[in-house]
PDB file of C-alpha atoms and ligand atoms in Angstrom:
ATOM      1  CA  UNK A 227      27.112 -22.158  17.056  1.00 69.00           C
ATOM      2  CA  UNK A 228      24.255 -20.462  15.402  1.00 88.00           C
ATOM      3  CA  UNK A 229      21.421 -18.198  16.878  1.00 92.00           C
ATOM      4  CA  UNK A 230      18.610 -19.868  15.064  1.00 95.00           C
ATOM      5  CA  UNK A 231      18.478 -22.082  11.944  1.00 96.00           C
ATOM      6  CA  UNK A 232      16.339 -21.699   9.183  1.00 95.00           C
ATOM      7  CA  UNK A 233      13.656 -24.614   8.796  1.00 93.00           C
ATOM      8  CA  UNK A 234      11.042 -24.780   6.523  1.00 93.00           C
ATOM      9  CA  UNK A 235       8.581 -24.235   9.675  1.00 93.00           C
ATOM     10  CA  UNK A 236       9.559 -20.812   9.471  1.00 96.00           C
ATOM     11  CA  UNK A 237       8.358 -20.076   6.076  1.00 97.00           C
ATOM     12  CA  UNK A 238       5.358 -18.302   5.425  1.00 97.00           C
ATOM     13  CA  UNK A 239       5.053 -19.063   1.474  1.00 94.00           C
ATOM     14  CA  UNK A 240       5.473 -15.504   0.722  1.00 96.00           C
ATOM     15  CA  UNK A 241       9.000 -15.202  -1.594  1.00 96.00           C
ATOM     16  CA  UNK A 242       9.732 -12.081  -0.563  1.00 97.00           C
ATOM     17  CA  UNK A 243       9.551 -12.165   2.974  1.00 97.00           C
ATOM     18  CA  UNK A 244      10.937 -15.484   2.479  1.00 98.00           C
ATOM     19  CA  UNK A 245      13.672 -14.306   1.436  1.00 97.00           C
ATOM     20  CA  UNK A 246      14.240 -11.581   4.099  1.00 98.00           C
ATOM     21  CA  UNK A 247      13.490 -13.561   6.697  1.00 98.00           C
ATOM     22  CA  UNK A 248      16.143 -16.315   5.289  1.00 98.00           C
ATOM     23  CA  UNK A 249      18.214 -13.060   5.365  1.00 98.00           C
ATOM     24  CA  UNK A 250      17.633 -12.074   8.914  1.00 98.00           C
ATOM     25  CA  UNK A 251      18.162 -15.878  10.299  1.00 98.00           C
ATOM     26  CA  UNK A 252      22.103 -15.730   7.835  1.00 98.00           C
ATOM     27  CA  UNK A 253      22.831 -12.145   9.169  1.00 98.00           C
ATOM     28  CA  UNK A 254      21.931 -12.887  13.073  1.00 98.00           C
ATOM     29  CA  UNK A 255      24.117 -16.031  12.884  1.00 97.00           C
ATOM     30  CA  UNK A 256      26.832 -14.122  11.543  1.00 98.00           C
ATOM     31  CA  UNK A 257      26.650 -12.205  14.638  1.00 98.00           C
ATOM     32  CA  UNK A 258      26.241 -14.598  17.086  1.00 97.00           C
ATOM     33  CA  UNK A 259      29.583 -16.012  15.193  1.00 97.00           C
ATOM     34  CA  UNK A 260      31.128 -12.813  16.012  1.00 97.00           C
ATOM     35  CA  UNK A 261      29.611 -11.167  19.371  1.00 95.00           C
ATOM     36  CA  UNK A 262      31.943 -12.649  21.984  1.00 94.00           C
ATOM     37  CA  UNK A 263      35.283 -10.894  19.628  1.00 94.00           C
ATOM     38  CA  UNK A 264      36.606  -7.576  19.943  1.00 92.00           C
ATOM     39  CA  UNK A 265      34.536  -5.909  17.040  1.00 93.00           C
ATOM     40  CA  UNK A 266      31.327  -7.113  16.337  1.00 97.00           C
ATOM     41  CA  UNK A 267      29.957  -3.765  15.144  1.00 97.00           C
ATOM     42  CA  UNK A 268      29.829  -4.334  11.595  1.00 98.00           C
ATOM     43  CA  UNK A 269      27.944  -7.576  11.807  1.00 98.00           C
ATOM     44  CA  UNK A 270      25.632  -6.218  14.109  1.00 98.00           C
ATOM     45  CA  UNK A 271      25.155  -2.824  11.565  1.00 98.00           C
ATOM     46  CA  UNK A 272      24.418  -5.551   8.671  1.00 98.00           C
ATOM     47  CA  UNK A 273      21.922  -6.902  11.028  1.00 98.00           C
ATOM     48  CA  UNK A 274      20.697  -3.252  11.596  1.00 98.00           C
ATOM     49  CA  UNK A 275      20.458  -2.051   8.157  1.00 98.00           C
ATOM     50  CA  UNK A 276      18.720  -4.987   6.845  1.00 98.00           C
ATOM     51  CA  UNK A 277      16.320  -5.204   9.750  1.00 98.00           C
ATOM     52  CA  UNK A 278      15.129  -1.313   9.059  1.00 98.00           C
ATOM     53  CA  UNK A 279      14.720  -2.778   5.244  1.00 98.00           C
ATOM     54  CA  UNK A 280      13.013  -6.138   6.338  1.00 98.00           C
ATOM     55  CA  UNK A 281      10.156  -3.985   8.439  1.00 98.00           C
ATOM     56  CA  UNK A 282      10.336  -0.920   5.776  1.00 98.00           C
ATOM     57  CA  UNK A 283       8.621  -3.645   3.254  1.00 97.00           C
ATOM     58  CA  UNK A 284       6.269  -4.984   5.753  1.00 97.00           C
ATOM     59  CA  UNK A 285       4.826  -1.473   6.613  1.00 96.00           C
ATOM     60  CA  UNK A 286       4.715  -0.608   2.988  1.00 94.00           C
ATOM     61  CA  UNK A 287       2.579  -3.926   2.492  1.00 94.00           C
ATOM     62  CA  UNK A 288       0.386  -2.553   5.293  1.00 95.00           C
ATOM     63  CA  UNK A 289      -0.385   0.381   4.026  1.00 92.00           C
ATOM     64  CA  UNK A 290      -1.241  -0.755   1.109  1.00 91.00           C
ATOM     65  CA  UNK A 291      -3.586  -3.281   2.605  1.00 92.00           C
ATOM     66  CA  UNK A 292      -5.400  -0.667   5.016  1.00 91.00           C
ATOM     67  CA  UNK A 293      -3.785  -1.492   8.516  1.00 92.00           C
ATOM     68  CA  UNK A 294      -3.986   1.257  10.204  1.00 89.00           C
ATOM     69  CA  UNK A 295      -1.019   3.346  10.847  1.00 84.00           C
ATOM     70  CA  UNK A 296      -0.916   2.356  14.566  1.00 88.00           C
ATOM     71  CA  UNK A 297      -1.057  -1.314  14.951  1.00 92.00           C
ATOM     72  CA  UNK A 298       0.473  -4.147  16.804  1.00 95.00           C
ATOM     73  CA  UNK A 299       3.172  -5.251  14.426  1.00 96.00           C
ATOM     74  CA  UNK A 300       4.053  -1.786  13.240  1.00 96.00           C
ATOM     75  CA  UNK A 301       5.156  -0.919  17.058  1.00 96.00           C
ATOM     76  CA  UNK A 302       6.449  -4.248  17.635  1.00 97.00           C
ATOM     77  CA  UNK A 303       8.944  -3.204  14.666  1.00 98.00           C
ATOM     78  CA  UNK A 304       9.222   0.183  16.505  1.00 97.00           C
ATOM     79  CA  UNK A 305      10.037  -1.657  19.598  1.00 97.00           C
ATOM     80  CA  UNK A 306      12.773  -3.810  17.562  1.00 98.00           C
ATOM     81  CA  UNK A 307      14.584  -0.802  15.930  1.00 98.00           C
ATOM     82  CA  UNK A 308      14.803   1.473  19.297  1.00 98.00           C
ATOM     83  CA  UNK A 309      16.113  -1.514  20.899  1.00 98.00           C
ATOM     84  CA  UNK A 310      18.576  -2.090  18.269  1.00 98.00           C
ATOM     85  CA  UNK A 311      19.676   1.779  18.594  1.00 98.00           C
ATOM     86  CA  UNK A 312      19.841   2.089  22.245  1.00 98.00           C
ATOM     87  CA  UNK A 313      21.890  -1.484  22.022  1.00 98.00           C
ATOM     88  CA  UNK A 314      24.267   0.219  19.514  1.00 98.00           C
ATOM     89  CA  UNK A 315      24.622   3.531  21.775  1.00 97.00           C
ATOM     90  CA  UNK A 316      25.397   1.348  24.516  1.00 97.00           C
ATOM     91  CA  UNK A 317      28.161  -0.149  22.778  1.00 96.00           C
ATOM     92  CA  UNK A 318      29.351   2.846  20.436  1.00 96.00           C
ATOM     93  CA  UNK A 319      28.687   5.607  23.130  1.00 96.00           C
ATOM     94  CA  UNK A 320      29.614   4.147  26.264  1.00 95.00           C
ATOM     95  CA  UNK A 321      32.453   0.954  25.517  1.00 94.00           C
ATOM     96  CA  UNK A 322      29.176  -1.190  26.889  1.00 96.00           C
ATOM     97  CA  UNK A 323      29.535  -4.429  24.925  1.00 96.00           C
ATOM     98  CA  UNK A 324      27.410  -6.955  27.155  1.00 96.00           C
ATOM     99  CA  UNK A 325      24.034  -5.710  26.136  1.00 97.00           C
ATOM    100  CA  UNK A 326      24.744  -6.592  22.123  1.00 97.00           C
ATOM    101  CA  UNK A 327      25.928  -9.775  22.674  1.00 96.00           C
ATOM    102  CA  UNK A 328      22.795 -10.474  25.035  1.00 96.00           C
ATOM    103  CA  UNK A 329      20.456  -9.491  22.251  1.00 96.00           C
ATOM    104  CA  UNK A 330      21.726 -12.325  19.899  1.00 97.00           C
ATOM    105  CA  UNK A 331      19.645 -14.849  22.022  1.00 97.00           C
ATOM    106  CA  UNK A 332      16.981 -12.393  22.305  1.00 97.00           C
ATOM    107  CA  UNK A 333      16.370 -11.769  18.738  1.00 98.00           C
ATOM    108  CA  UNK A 334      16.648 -15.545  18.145  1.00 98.00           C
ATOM    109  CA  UNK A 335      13.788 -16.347  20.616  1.00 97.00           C
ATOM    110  CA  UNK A 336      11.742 -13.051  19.098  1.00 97.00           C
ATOM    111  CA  UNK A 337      12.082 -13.842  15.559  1.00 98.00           C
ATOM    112  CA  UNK A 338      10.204 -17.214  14.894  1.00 97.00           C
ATOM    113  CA  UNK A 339       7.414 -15.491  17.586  1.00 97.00           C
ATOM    114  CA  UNK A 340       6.848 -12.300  15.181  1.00 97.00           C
ATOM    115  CA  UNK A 341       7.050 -14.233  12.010  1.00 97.00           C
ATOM    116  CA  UNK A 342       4.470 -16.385  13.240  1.00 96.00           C
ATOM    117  CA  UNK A 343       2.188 -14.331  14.218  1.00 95.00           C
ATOM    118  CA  UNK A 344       2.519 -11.093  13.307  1.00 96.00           C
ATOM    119  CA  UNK A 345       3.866 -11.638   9.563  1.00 98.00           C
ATOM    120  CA  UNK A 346       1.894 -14.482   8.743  1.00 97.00           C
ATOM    121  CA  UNK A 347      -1.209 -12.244   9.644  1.00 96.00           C
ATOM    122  CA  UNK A 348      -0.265  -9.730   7.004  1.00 97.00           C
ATOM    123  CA  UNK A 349       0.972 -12.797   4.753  1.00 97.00           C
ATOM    124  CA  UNK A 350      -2.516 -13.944   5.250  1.00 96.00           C
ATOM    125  CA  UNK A 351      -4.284 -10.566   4.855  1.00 95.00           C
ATOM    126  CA  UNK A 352      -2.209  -9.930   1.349  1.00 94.00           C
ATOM    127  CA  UNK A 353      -3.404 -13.293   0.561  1.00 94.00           C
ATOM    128  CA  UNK A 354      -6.981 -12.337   1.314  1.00 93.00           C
ATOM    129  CA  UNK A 355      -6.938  -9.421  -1.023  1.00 92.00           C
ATOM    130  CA  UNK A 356      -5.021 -10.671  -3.774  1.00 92.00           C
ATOM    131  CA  UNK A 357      -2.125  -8.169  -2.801  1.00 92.00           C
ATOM    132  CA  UNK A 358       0.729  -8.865  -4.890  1.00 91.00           C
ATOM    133  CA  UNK A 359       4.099  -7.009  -3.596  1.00 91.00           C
ATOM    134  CA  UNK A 360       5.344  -6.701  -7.580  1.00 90.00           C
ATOM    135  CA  UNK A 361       1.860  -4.694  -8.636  1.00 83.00           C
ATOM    136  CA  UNK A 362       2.243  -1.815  -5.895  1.00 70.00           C
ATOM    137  CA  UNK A 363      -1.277   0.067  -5.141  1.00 72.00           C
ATOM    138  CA  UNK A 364      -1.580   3.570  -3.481  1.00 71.00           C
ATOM    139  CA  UNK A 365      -2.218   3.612  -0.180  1.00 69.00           C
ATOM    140  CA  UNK A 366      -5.134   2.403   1.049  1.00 68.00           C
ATOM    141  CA  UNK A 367      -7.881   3.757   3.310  1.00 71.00           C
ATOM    142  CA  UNK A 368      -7.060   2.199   7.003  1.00 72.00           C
ATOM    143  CA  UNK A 369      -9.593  -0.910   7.390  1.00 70.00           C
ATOM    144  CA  UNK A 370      -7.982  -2.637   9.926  1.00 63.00           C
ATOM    145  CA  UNK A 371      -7.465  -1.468  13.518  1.00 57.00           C
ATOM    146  CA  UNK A 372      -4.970  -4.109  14.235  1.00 69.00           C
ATOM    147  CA  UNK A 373      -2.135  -6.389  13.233  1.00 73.00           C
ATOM    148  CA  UNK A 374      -4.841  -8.697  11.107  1.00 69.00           C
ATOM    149  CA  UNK A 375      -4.020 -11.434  13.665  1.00 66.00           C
ATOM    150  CA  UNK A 376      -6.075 -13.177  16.257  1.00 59.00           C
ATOM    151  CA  UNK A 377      -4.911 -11.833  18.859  1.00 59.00           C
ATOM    152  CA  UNK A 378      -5.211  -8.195  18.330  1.00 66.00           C
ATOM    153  CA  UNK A 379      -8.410  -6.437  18.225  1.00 48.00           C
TER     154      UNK A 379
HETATM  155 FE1  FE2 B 648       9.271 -10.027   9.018  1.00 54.16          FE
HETATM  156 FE1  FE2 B 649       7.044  -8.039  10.921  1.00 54.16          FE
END
């Protein structure tokens, strides 16, 4: 059964994180496919890798927008990424299995939250500004002392 499936509610009209985020949604079901077996490391390292990618863009966007360096969706990302380590230490380290397969449903019910608030702020922001992803700027001078959303000062 999958984790989440991709609908078109979950698009932000934004092809490239679009297209991640299509990404993510493929690569989580292909570990909830496989979490209950005897190996589901290297789904769950897919998952990894391409999650560390996924945010890498998004924090490149907001720098180049002006968020500020510390903001709401850059340390939700931080959050994401230690969990996903300490998950994999768990598992790798200590023969701990349960607390991968419980993050499956965890990430499922986090995902369409953070894309829908916290990327389509920055969508929104880019938008704003007439940021486009394929005409990279330096960085710009922080502007923004949150995530862009309305919930964050
Ligand atoms: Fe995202
Ligand atoms: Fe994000």
């Amino acid at each position: 059964m999958s984790a989440l499936t991709w609908t078109d509610s979950l698009a932000l009209q934004q092809p490239h994180i679009d297209r991640t985020h299509q990404e993510f949604v493929e690569l989580l079901n292909a570990l909830a496919a496989v979490a209950e077996t005897a190996d589901p490391l290297p789904a769950f390292d897919a998952l990894f890798a391409h999650t560390e990618a996924h945010f890498a863009m998004e924090e490149s966007w907001m720098a180049q927008t002006g968020f500020a360096p510390e903001n709401c969706h850059s340390r939700q990302h931080q959050m994401v990424l230690e969990l996903l380590r300490e998950v994999r230490g768990c598992a790798v380290d200590q023969g701990e299995w349960e607390p991968l397969r419980r993050l499956v449903p965890a990430l499922a019910e986090w995902f369409p939250q953070h894309a829908e608030m916290m990327d389509a702020a920055l969508v929104f922001t880019m938008q704003q500004l007439g940021f486009d992803p394929d005409a990279p700027r330096p960085l710009a001078e922080p502007t923004a002392a949150g995530c862009g959303g309305s919930s964050c000062a």
